[in-house]
mmCIF file of C-alpha atoms in Angstrom:
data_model
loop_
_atom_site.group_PDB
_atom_site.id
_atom_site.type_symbol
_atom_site.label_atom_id
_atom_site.label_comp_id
_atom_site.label_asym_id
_atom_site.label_seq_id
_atom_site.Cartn_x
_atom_site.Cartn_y
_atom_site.Cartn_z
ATOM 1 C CA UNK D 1 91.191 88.735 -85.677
ATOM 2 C CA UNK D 2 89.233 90.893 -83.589
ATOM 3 C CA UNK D 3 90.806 94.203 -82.594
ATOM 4 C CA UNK D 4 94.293 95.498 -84.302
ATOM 5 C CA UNK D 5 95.892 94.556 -81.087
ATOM 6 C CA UNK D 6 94.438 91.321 -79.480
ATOM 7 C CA UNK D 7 95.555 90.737 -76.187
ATOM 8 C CA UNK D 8 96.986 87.345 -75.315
ATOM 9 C CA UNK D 9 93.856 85.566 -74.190
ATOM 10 C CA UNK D 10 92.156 87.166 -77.361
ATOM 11 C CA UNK D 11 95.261 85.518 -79.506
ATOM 12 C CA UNK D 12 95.526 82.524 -78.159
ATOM 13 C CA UNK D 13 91.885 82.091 -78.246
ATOM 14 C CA UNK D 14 91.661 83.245 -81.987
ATOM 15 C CA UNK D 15 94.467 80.604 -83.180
ATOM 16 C CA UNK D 16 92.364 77.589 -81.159
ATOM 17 C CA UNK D 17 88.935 78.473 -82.755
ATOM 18 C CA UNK D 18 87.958 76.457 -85.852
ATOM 19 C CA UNK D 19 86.444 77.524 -88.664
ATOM 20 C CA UNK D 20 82.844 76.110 -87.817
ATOM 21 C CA UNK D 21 79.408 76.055 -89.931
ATOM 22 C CA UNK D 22 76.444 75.159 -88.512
ATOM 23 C CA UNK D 23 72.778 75.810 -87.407
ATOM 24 C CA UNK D 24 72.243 78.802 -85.294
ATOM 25 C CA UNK D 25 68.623 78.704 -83.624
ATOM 26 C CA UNK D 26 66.040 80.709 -83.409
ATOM 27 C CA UNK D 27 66.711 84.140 -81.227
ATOM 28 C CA UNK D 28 69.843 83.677 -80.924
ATOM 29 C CA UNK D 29 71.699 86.945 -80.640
ATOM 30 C CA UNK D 30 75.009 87.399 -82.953
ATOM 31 C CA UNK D 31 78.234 89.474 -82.552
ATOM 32 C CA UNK D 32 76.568 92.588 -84.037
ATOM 33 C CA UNK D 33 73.877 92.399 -82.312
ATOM 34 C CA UNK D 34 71.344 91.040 -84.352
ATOM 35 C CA UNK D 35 68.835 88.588 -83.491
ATOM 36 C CA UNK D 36 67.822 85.462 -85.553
ATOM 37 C CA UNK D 37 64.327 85.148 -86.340
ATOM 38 C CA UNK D 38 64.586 81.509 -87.709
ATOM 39 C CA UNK D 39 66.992 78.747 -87.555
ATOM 40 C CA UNK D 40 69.917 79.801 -89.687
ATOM 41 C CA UNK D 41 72.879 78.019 -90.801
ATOM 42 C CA UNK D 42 76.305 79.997 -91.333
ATOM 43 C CA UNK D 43 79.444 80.151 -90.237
ATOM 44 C CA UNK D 44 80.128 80.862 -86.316
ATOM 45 C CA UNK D 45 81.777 84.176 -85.640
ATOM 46 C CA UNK D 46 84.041 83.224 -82.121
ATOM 47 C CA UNK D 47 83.102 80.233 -79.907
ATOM 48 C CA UNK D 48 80.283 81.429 -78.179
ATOM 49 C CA UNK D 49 78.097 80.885 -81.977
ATOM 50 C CA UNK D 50 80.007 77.558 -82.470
ATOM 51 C CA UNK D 51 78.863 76.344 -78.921
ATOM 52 C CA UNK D 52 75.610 77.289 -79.912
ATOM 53 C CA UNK D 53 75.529 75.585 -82.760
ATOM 54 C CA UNK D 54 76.083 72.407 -80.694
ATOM 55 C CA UNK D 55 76.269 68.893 -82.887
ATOM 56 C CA UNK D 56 74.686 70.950 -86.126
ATOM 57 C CA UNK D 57 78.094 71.676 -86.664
ATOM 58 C CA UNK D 58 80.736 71.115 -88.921
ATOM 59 C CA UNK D 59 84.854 72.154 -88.487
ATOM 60 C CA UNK D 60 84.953 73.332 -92.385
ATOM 61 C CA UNK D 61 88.722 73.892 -91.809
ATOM 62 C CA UNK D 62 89.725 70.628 -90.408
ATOM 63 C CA UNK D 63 87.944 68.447 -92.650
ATOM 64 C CA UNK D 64 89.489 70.803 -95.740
ATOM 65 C CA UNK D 65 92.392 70.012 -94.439
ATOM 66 C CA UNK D 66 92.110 66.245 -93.571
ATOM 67 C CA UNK D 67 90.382 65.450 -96.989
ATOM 68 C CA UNK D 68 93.224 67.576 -99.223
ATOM 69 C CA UNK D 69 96.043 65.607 -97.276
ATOM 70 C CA UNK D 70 94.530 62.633 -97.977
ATOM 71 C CA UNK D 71 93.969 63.722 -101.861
ATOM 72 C CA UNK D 72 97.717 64.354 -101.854
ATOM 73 C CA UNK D 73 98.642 61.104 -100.023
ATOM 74 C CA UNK D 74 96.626 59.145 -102.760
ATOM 75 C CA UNK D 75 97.791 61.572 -105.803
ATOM 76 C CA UNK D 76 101.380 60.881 -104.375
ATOM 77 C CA UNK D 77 101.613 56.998 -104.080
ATOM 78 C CA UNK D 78 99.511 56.336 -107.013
ATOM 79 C CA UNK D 79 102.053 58.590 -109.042
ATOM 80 C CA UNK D 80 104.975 56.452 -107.431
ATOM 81 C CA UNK D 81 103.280 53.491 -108.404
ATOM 82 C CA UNK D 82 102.349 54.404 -111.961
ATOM 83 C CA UNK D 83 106.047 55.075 -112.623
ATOM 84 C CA UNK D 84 107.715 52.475 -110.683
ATOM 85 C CA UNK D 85 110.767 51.022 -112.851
ATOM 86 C CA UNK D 86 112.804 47.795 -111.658
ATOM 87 C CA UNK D 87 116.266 49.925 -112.628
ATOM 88 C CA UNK D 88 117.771 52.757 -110.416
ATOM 89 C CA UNK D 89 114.694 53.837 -108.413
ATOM 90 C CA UNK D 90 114.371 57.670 -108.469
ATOM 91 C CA UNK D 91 114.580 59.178 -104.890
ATOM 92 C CA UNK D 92 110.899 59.657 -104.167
ATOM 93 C CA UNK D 93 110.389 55.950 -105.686
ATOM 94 C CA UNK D 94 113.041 54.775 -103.083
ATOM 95 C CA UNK D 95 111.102 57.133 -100.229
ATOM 96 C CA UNK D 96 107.595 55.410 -100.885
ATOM 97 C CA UNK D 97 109.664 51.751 -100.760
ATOM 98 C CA UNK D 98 111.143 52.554 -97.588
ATOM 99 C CA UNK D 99 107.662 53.562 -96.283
ATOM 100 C CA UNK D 100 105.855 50.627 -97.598
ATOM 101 C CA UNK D 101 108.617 48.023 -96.198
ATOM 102 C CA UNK D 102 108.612 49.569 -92.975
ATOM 103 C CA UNK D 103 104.753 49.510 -93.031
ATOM 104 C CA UNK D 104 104.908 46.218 -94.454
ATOM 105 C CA UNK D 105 107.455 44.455 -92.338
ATOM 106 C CA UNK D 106 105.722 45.665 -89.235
ATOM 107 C CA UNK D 107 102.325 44.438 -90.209
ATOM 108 C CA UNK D 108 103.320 41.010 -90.464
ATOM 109 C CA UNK D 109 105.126 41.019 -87.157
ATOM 110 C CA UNK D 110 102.157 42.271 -85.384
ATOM 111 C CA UNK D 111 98.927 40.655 -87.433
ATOM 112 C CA UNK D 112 99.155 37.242 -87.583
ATOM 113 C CA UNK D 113 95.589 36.673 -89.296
ATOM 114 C CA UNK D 114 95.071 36.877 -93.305
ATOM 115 C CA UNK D 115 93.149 40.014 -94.141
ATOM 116 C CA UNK D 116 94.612 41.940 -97.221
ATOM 117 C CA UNK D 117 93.008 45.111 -96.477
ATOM 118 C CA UNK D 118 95.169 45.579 -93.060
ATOM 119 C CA UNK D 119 98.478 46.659 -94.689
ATOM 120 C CA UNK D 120 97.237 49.201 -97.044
ATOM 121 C CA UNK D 121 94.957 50.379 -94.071
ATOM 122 C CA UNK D 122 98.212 50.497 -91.705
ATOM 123 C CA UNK D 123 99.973 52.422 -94.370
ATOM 124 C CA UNK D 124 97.082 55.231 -94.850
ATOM 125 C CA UNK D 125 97.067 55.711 -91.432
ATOM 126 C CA UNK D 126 100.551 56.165 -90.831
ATOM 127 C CA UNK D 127 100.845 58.213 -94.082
ATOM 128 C CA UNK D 128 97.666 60.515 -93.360
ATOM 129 C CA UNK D 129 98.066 60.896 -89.852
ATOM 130 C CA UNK D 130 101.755 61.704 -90.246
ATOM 131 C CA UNK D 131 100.982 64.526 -93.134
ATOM 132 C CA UNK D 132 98.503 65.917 -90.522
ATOM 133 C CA UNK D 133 100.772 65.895 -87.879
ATOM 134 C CA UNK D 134 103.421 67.079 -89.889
ATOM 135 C CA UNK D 135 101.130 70.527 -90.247
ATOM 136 C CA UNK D 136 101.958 71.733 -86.975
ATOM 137 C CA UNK D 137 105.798 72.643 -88.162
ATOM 138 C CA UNK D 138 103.788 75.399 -89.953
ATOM 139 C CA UNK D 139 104.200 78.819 -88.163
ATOM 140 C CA UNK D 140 100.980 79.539 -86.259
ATOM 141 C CA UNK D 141 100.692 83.016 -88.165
ATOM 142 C CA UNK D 142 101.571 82.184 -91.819
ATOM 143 C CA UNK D 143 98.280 80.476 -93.179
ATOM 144 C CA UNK D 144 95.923 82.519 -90.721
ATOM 145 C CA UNK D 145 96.718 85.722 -91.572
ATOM 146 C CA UNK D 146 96.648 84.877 -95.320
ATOM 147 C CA UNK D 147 93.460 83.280 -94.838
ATOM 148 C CA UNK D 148 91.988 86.372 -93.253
ATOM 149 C CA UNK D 149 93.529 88.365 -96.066
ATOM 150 C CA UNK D 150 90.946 86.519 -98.230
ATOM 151 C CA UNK D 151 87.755 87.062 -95.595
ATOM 152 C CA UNK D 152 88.357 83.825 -93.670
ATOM 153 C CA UNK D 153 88.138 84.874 -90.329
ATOM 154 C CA UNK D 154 89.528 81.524 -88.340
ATOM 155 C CA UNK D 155 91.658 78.399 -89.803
ATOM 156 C CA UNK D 156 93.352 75.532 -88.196
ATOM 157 C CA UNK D 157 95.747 73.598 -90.037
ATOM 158 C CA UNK D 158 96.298 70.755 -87.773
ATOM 159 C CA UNK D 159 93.512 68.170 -87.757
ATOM 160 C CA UNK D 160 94.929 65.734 -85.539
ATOM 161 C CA UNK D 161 94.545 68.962 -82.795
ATOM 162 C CA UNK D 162 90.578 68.739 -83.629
ATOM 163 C CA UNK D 163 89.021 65.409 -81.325
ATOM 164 C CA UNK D 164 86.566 65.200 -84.348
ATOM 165 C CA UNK D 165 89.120 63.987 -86.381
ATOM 166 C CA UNK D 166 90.991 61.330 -84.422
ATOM 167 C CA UNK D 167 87.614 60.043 -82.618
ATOM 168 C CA UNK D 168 86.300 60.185 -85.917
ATOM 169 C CA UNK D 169 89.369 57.574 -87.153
ATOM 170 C CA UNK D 170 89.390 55.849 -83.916
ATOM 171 C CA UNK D 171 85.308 54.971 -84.342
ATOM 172 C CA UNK D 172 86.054 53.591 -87.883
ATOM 173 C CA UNK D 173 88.755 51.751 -86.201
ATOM 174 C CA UNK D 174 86.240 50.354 -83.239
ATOM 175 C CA UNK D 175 83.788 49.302 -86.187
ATOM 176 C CA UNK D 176 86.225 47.216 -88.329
ATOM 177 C CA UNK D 177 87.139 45.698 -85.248
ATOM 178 C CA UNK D 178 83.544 44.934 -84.296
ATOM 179 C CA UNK D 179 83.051 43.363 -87.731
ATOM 180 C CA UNK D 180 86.062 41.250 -87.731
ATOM 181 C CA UNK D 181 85.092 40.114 -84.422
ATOM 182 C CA UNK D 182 81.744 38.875 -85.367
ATOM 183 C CA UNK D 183 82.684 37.559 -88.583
ATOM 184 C CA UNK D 184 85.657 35.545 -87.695
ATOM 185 C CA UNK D 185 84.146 34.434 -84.313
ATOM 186 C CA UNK D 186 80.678 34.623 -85.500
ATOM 187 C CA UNK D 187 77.942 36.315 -82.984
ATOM 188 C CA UNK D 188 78.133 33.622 -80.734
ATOM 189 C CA UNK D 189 82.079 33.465 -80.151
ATOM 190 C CA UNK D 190 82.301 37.041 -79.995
ATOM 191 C CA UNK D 191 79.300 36.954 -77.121
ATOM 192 C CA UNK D 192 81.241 34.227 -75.666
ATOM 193 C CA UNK D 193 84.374 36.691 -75.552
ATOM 194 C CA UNK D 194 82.668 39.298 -73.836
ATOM 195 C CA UNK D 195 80.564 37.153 -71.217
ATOM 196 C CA UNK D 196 82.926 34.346 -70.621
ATOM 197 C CA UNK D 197 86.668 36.260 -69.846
ATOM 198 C CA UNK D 198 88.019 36.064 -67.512
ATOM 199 C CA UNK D 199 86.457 33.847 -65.616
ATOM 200 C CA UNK D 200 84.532 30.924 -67.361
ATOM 201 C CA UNK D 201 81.641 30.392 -65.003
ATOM 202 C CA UNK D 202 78.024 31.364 -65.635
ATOM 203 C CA UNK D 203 77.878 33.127 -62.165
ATOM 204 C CA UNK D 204 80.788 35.812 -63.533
ATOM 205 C CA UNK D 205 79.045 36.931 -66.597
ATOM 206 C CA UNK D 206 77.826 40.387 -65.456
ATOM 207 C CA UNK D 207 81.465 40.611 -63.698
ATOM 208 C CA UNK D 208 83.074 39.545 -67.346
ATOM 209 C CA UNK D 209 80.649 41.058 -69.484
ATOM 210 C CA UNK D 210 81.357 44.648 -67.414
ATOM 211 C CA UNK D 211 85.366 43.955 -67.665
ATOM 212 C CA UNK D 212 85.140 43.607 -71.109
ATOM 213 C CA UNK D 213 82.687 45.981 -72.286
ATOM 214 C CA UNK D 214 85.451 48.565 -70.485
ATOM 215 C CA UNK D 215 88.131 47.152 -72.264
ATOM 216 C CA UNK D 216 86.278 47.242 -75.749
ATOM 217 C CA UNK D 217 85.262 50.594 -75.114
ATOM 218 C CA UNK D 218 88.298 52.418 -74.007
ATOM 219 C CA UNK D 219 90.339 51.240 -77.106
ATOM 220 C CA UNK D 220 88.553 53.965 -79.564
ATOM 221 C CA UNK D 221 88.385 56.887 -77.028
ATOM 222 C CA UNK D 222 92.452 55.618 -76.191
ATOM 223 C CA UNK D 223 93.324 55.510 -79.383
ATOM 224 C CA UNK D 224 91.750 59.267 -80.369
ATOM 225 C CA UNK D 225 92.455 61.198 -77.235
ATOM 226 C CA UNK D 226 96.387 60.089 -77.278
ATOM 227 C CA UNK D 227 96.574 61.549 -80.367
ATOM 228 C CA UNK D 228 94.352 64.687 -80.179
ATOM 229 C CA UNK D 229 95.969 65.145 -76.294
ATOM 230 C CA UNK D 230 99.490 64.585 -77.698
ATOM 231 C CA UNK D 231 99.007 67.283 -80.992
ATOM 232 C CA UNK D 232 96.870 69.661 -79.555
ATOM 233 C CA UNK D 233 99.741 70.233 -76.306
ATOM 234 C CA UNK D 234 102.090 70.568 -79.609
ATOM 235 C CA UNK D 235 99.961 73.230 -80.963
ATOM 236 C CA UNK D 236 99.695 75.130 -77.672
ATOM 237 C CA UNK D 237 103.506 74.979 -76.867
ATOM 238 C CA UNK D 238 104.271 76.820 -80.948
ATOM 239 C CA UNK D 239 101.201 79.286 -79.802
ATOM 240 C CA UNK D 240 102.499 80.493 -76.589
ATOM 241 C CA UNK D 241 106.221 80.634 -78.349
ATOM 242 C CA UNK D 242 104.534 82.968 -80.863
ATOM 243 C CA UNK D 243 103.120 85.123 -78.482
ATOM 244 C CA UNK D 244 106.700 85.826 -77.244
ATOM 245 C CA UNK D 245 108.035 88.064 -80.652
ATOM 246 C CA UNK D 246 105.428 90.510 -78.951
ATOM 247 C CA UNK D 247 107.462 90.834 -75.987
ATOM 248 C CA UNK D 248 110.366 92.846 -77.354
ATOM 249 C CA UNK D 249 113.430 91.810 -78.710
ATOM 250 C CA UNK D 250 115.104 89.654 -76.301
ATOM 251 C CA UNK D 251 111.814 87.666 -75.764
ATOM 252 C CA UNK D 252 111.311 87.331 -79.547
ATOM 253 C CA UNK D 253 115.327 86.011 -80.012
ATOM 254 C CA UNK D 254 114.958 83.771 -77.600
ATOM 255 C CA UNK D 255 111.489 82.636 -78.892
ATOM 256 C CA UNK D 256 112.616 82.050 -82.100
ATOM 257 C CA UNK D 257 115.470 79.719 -81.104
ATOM 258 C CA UNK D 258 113.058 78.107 -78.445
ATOM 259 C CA UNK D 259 110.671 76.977 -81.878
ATOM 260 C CA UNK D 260 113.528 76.123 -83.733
ATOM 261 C CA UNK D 261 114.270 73.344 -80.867
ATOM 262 C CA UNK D 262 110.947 72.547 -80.213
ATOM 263 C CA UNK D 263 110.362 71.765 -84.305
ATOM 264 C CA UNK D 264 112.771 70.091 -84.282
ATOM 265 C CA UNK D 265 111.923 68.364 -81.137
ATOM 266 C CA UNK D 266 107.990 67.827 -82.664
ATOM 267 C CA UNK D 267 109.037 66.033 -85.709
ATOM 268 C CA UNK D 268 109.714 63.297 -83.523
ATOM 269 C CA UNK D 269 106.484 63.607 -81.636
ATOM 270 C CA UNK D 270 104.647 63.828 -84.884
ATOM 271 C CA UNK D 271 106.164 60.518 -86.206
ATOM 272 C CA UNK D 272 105.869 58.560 -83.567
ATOM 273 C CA UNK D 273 102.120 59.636 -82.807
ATOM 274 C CA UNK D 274 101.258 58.280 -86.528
ATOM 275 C CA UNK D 275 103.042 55.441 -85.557
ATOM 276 C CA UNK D 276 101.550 54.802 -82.333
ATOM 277 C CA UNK D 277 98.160 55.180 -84.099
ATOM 278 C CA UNK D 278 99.177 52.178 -86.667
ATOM 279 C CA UNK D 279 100.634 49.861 -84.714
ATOM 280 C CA UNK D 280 97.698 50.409 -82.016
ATOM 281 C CA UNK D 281 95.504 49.813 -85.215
ATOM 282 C CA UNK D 282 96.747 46.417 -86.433
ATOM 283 C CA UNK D 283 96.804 45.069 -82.591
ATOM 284 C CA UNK D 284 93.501 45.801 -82.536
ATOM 285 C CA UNK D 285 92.921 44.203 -85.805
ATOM 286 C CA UNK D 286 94.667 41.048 -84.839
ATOM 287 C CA UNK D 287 93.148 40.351 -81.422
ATOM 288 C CA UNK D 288 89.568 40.871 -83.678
ATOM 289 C CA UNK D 289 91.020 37.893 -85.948
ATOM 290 C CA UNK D 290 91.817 35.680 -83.069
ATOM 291 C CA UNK D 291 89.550 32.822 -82.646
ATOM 292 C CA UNK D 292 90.011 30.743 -79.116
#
């Protein structure tokens, strides 16, 4: 972090900065000083050089992140599944059961089509999203300050705090649901959907087609933003705790029991956000597969 003794603006602002790389242009000027005299791709220093960098950007640590919980999600489950016996189940056999019946038994209350790729889709998502989620119980200081031990000036853990990452599900979301739509309805149906609801008369289409294009549209940016909104407040709540131990004694007691609650408090948040993020998921799915 810059400076030995950050102020709180300087902290706060430090633990909310991601770990960016991207394409710096032409005469820009850096943190020392110096000036580019081509376009240059590194890594941003502070979020001045990652708002220059603009959409030639890439958050290194949340996608790290993201793609290593998903590795252990997979590595987990298929290890489960690999040693699955029909005897005594083992207790992280009996975990991933409970998991997948939940999952299961709440897919086929909500999706009434036949698709066999929407309950292993509902499960990753409430699996991933949950083991992102489930980040935030880390103390804001631990992995930071071991990360900068090794020269890594900025890291956030939490992806689901980073809008690239739950826009980024929500949009592959909005795409299956655009291709279920079509296929199921075919082109015309699904035009017929859009022009012809709620009102089925010619003379309402731009009124229908304007109704439902909102509609359509504010499912993905929904779906991401209560997420990102709902993790990132999370993440700001264990930041400003933090900054309390710096306060003297009686500020840092009373922080410390104030996290304990609020973890404890967040591992309900965090669950039910992955859930939300499912279940909103296979609705979505299901009204694609409905054919009037």
């Amino acid at each position: 972090m810059a400076g030995e003794n950050p102020t709180t603006t300087e902290y706060i602002q430090h633990h909310l900065t991601n770990l960016t790389y991207g394409k710096l242009p032409a005469g820009f000027e850096r943190y020392d000083g110096s000036v580019l005299e081509a376009d240059t791709w590194t890594m941003a220093h502070g979020s001045a050089e990652a708002a220059a960098m603009g959409f030639n950007a890439f958050h290194v640590d949340s996608l790290a992140w993201s793609f290593g919980l998903g590795l252990i999600f997979c590595l987990l489950f298929r290890l489960v599944a690999k040693s699955v016996t029909s005897g005594v189940p083992g207790r992280l056999q009996n975990f991933v059961e409970i998991i997948v019946e939940f999952i299961d038994n709440n897919v086929k209350d909500m999706f009434h089509g036949r698709n066999p790729i929407v309950a292993p889709l509902a499960l990753t998502i409430f699996v991933w999203v949950f083991l992102m989620n489930l980040m935030d119980l880390i103390p804001v200081d631990v992995v930071p300050e071991i990360m900068m031990a090794l020269g890594v000036e900025y890291q956030k853990i939490v992806p689901s705090t980073d809008p690239n990452i739950t826009l980024g599900m929500a949009l592959a979301v909005f795409i299956l649901m655009l291709y279920y739509s079509i296929k199921i309805k075919g082109v015309g149906g699904f035009v017929k959907e859009l022009t012809m609801h709620p009102f089925n008369h010619w003379m309402f289409i731009p009124v229908n087609l304007f109704m439902e294009l909102v509609g359509l549209l504010a499912k993905p940016f929904s779906l991401g933003l209560r997420l990102f909104g709902n993790m990132y407040a999370g993440e700001m709540i264990f930041i400003l705790i933090a900054v309390m131990y710096s306060a003297g004694l009686f500020f840092g007691l009373f922080g410390g029991l104030l996290q304990l609650g609020w973890a404890i408090f967040h591992i309900l948040v965090i669950t039910l956000q992955a859930f939300i993020f499912m279940v909103l998921t296979v609705v979505y799915l299901s009204m694609a597969h409905e054919d009037h």
